PDB file of C-alpha atoms in Angstrom:
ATOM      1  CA  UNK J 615     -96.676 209.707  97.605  1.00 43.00           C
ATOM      2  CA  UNK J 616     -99.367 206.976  97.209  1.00 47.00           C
ATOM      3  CA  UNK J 617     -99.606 204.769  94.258  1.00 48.00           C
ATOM      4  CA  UNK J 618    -101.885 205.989  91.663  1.00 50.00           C
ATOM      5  CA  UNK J 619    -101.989 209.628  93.225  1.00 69.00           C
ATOM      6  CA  UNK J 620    -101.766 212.118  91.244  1.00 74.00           C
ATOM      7  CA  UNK J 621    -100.526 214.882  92.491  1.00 84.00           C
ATOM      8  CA  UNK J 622    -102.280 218.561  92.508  1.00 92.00           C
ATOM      9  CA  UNK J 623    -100.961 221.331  90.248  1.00 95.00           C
ATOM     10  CA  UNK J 624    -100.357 223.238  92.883  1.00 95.00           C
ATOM     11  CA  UNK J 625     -97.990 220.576  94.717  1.00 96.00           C
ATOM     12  CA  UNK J 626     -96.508 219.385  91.180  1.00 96.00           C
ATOM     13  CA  UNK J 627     -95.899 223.907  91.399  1.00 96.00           C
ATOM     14  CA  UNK J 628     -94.005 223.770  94.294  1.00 96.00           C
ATOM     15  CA  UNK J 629     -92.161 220.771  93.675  1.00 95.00           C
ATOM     16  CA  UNK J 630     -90.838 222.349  90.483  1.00 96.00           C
ATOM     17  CA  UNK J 631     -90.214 225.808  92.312  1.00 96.00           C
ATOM     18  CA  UNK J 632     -88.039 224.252  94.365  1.00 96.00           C
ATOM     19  CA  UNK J 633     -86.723 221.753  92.112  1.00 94.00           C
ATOM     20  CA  UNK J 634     -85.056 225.062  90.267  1.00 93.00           C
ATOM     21  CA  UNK J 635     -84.411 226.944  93.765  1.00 94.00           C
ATOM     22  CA  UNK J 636     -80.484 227.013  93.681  1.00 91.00           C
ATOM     23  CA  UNK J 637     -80.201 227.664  97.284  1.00 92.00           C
ATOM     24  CA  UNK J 638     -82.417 224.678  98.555  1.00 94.00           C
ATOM     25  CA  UNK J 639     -80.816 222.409  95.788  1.00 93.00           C
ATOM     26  CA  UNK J 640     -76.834 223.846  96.876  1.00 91.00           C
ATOM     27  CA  UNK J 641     -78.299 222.637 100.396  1.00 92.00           C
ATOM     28  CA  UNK J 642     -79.504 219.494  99.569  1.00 94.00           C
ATOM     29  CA  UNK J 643     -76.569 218.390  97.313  1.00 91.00           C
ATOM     30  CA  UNK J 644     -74.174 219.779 100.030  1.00 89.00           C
ATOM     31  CA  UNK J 645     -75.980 217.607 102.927  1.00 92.00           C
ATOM     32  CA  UNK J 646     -77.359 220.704 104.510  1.00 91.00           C
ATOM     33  CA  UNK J 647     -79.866 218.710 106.183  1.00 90.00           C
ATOM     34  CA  UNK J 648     -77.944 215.645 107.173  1.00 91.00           C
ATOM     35  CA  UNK J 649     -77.859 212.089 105.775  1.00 92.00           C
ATOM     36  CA  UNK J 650     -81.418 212.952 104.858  1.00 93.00           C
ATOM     37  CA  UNK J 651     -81.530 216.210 102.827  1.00 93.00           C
ATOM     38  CA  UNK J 652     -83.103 214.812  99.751  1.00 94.00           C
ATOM     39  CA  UNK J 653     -85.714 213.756 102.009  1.00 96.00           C
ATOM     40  CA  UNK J 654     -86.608 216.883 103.977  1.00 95.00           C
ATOM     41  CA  UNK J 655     -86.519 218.901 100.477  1.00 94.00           C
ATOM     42  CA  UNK J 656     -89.528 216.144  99.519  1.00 95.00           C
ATOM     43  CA  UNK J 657     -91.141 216.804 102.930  1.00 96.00           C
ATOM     44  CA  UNK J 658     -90.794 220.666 102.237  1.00 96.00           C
ATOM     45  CA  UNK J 659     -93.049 220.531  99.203  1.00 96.00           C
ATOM     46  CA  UNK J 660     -95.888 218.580 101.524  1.00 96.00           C
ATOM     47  CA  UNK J 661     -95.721 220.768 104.500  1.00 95.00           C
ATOM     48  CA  UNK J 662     -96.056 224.265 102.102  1.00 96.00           C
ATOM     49  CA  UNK J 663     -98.945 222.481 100.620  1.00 96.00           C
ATOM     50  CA  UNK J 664    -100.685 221.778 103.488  1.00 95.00           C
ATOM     51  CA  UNK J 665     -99.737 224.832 105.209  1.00 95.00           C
ATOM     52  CA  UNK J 666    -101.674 226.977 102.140  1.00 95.00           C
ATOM     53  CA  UNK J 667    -104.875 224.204 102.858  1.00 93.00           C
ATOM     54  CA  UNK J 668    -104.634 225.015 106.428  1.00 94.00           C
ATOM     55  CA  UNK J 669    -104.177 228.750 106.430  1.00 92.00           C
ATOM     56  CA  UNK J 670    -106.571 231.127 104.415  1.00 91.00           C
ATOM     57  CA  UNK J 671    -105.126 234.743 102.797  1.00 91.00           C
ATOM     58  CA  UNK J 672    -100.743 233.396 102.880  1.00 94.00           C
ATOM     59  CA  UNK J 673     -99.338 236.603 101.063  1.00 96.00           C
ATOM     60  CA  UNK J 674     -95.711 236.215 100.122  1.00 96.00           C
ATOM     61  CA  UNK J 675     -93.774 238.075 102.914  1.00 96.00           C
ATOM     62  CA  UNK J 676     -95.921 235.005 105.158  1.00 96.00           C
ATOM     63  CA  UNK J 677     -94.350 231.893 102.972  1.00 97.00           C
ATOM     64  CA  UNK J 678     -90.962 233.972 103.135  1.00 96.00           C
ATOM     65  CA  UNK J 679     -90.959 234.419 106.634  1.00 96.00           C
ATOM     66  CA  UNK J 680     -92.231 230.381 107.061  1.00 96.00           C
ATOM     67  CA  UNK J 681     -89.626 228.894 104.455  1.00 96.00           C
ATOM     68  CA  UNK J 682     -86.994 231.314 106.153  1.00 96.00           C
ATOM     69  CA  UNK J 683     -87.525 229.091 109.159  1.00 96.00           C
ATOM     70  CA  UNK J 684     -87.856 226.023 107.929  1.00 95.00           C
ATOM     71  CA  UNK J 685     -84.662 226.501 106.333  1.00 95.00           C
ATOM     72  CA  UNK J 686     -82.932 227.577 109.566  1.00 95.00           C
ATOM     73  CA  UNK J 687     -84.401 224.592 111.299  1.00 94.00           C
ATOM     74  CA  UNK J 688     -83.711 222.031 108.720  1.00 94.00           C
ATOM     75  CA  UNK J 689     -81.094 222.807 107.144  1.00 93.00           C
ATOM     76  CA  UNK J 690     -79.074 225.110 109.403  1.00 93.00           C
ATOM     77  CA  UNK J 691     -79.352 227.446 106.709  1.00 92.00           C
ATOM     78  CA  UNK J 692     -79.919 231.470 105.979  1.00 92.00           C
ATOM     79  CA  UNK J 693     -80.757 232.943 102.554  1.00 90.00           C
ATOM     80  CA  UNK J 694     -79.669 236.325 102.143  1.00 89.00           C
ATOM     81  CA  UNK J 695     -79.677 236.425  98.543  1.00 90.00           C
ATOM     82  CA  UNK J 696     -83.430 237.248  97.882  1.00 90.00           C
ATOM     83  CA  UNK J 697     -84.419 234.218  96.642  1.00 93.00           C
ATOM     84  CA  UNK J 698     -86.722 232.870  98.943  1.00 94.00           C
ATOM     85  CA  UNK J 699     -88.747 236.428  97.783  1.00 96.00           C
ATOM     86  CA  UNK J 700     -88.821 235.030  94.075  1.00 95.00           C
ATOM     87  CA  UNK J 701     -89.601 231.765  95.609  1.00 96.00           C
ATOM     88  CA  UNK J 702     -92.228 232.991  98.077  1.00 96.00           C
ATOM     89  CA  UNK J 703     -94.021 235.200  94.953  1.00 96.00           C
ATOM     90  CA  UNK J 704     -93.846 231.996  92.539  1.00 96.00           C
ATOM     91  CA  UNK J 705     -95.506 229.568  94.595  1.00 96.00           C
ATOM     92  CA  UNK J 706     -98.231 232.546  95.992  1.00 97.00           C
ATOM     93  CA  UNK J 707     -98.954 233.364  92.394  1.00 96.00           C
ATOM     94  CA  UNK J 708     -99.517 229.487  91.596  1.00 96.00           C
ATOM     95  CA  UNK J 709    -101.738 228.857  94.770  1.00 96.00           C
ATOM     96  CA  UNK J 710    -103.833 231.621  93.562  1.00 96.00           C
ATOM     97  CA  UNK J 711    -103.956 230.481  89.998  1.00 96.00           C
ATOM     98  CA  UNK J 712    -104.568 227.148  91.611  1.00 95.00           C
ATOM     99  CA  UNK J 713    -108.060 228.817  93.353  1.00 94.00           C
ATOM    100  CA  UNK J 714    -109.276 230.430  90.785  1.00 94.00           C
ATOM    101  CA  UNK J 715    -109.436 226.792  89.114  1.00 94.00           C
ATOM    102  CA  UNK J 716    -106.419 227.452  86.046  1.00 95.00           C
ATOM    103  CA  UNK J 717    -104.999 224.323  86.749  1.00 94.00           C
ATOM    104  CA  UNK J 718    -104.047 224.142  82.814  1.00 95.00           C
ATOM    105  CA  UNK J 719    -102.269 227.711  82.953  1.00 95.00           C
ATOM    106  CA  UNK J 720    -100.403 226.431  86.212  1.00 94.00           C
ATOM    107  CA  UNK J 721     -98.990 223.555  84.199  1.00 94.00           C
ATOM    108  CA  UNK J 722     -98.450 225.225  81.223  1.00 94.00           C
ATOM    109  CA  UNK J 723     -96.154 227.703  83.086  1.00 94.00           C
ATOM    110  CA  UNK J 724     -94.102 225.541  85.326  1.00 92.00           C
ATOM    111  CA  UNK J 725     -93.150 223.256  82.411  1.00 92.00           C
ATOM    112  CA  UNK J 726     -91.452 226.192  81.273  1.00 90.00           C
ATOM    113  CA  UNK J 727     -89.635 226.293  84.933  1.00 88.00           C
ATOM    114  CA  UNK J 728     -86.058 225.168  84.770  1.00 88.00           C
ATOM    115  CA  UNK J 729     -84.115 223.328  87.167  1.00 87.00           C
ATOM    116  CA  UNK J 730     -81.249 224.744  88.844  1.00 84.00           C
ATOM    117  CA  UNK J 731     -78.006 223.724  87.534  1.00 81.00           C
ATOM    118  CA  UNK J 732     -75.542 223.369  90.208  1.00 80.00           C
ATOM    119  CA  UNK J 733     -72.533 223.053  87.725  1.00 76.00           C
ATOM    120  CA  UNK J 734     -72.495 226.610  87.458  1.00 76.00           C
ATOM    121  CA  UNK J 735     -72.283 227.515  90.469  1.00 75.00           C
ATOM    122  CA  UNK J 736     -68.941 228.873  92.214  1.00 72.00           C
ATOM    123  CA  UNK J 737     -68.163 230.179  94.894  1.00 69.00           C
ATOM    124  CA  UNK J 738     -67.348 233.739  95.232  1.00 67.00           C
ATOM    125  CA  UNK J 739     -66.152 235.355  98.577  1.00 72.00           C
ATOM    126  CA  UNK J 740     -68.362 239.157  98.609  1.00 64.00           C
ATOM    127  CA  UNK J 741     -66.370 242.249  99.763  1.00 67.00           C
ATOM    128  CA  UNK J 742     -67.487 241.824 103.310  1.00 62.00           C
ATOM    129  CA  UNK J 743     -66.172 237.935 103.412  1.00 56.00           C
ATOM    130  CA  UNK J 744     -62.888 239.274 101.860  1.00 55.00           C
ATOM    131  CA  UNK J 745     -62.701 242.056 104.973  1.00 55.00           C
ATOM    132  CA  UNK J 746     -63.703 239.609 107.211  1.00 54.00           C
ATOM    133  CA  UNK J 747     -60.785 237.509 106.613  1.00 52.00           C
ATOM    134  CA  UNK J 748     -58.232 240.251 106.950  1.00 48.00           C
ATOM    135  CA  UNK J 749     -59.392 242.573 110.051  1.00 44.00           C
ATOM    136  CA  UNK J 750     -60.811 239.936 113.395  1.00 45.00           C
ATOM    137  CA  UNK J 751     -63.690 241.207 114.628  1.00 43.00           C
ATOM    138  CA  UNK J 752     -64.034 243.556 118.020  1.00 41.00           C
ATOM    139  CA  UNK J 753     -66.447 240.853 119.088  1.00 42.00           C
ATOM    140  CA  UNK J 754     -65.438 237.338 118.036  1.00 38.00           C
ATOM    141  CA  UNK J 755     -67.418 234.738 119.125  1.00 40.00           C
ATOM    142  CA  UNK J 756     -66.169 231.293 119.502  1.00 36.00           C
ATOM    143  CA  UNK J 757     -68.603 228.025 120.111  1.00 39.00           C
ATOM    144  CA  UNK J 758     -67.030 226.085 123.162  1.00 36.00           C
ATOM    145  CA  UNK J 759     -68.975 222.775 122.059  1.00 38.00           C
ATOM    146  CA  UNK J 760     -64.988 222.172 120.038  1.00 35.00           C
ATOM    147  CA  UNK J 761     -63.999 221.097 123.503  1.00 35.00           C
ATOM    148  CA  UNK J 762     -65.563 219.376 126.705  1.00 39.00           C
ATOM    149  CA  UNK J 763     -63.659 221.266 128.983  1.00 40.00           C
ATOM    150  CA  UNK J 764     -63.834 225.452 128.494  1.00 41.00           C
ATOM    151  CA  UNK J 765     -60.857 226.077 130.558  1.00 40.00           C
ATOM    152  CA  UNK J 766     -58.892 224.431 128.000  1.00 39.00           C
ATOM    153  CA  UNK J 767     -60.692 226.996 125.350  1.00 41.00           C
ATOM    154  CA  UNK J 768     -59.849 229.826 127.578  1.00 42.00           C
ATOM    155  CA  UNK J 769     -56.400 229.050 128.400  1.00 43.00           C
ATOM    156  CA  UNK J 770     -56.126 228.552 124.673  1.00 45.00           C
ATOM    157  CA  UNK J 771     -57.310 231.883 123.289  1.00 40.00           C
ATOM    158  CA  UNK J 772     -54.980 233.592 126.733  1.00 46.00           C
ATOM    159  CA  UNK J 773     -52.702 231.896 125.114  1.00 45.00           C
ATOM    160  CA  UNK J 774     -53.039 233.716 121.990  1.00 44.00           C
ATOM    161  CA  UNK J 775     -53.399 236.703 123.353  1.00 44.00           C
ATOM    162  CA  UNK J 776     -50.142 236.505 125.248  1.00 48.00           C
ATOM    163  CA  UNK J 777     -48.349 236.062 121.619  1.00 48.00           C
ATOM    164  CA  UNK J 778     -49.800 239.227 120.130  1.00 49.00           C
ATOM    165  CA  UNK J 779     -47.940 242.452 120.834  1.00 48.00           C
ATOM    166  CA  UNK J 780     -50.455 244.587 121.241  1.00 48.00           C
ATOM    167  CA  UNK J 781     -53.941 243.138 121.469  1.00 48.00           C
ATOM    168  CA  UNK J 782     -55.027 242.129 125.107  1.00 51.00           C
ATOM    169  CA  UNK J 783     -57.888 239.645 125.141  1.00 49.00           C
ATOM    170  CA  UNK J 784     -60.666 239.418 127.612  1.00 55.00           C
ATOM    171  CA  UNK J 785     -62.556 236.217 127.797  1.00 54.00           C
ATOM    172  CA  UNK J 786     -66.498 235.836 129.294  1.00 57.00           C
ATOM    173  CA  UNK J 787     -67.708 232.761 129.392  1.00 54.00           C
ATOM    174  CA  UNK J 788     -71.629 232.748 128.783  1.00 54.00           C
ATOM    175  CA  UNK J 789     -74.463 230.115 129.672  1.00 51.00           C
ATOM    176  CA  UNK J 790     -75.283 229.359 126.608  1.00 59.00           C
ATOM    177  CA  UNK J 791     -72.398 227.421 125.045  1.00 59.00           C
ATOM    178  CA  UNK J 792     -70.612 230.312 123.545  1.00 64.00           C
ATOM    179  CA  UNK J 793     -67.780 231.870 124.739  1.00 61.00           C
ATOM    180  CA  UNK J 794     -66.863 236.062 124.105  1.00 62.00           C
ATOM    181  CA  UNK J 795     -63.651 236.923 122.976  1.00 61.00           C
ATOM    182  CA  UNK J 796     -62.715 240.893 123.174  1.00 60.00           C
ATOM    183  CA  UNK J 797     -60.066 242.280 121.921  1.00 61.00           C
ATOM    184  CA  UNK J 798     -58.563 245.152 123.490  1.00 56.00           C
ATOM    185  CA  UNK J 799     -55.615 247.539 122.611  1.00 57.00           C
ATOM    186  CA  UNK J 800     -53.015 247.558 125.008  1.00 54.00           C
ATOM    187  CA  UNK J 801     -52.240 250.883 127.036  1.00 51.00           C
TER     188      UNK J 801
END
């Protein structure tokens, strides 16, 4: 930001939306984004701003859907626990506020915002995580990028499969950097 720039309500609305946003702040204290996190949480709050100057009639589902990517593509991050829906509603609510000229009930309600507080937070393993971790997946797919040659990958996990009793394995390598990994019972 500029020197003697104030920013708008509606950016000092975002800022503070995302300021208490648990999931973006978990990703930014975590490096989510790389060396530059901090940074690309800052640039976050300038490209939703200009993307509600540029675009008329953004409902919620819309700034969902765009964070949602932004997130992926950033951060290498997915929400899946509803949050960017409060998030999405907040800042849609304050944009609208924002038009309809209540700049003073805009700030007046996101002083009242609090910031997320990352000291509570723990991590908690959900039922599917826990089932995960016990029964391998029929399909199990495994990123060859661990090693620069895939035969060494594949001899590896026929390896593996040779020490189990009775699980056969059946390896496809695919053209996109990912190998398949099958498991079969044995006849």
């Amino acid at each position: 930001m500029a020197h003697g720039l104030i920013p708008s309500p509606f950016k000092l609305s975002i800022n503070r939306v995302f300021g208490g946003w648990t999931a973006l702040q978990l990703a930014v204290s975590h490096g989510f984004g790389g060396v530059h996190s901090a940074e690309k949480a800052e640039w976050m709050v300038d490209v939703v701003e200009k993307w509600f100057q540029d675009n008329d009639d953004i409902q919620p589902f819309d700034l969902e859907e765009f964070l949602a990517e932004v997130l992926e593509t950033e951060f290498d991050m997915v929400c899946d626990d509803n949050s960017l829906q409060e998030v999405a509603k907040h800042i849609c609510g304050y944009f609208r506020l924002c038009s309809q000229g209540k700049h003073n009930d805009v700030l007046n309600q996101i002083q009242e915002l609090k910031s997320a507080n990352l000291q509570q937070c723990i991590e908690q393993p959900t039922e599917d995580e826990d089932e995960e971790a016990r029964v391998p997946s029929s399909n199990t797919q495994i990123p060859t990028h661990f090693s620069q040659n895939n035969s060494t990958v594949n001899s590896d996990l026929e390896k593996s499969s040779a020490a189990g009793n009775d699980e056969e394995m059946d390896v496809d390598a695919v053209v996109d950097g990912w190998t398949v990994v099958q498991r079969h019972k044995r006849k």
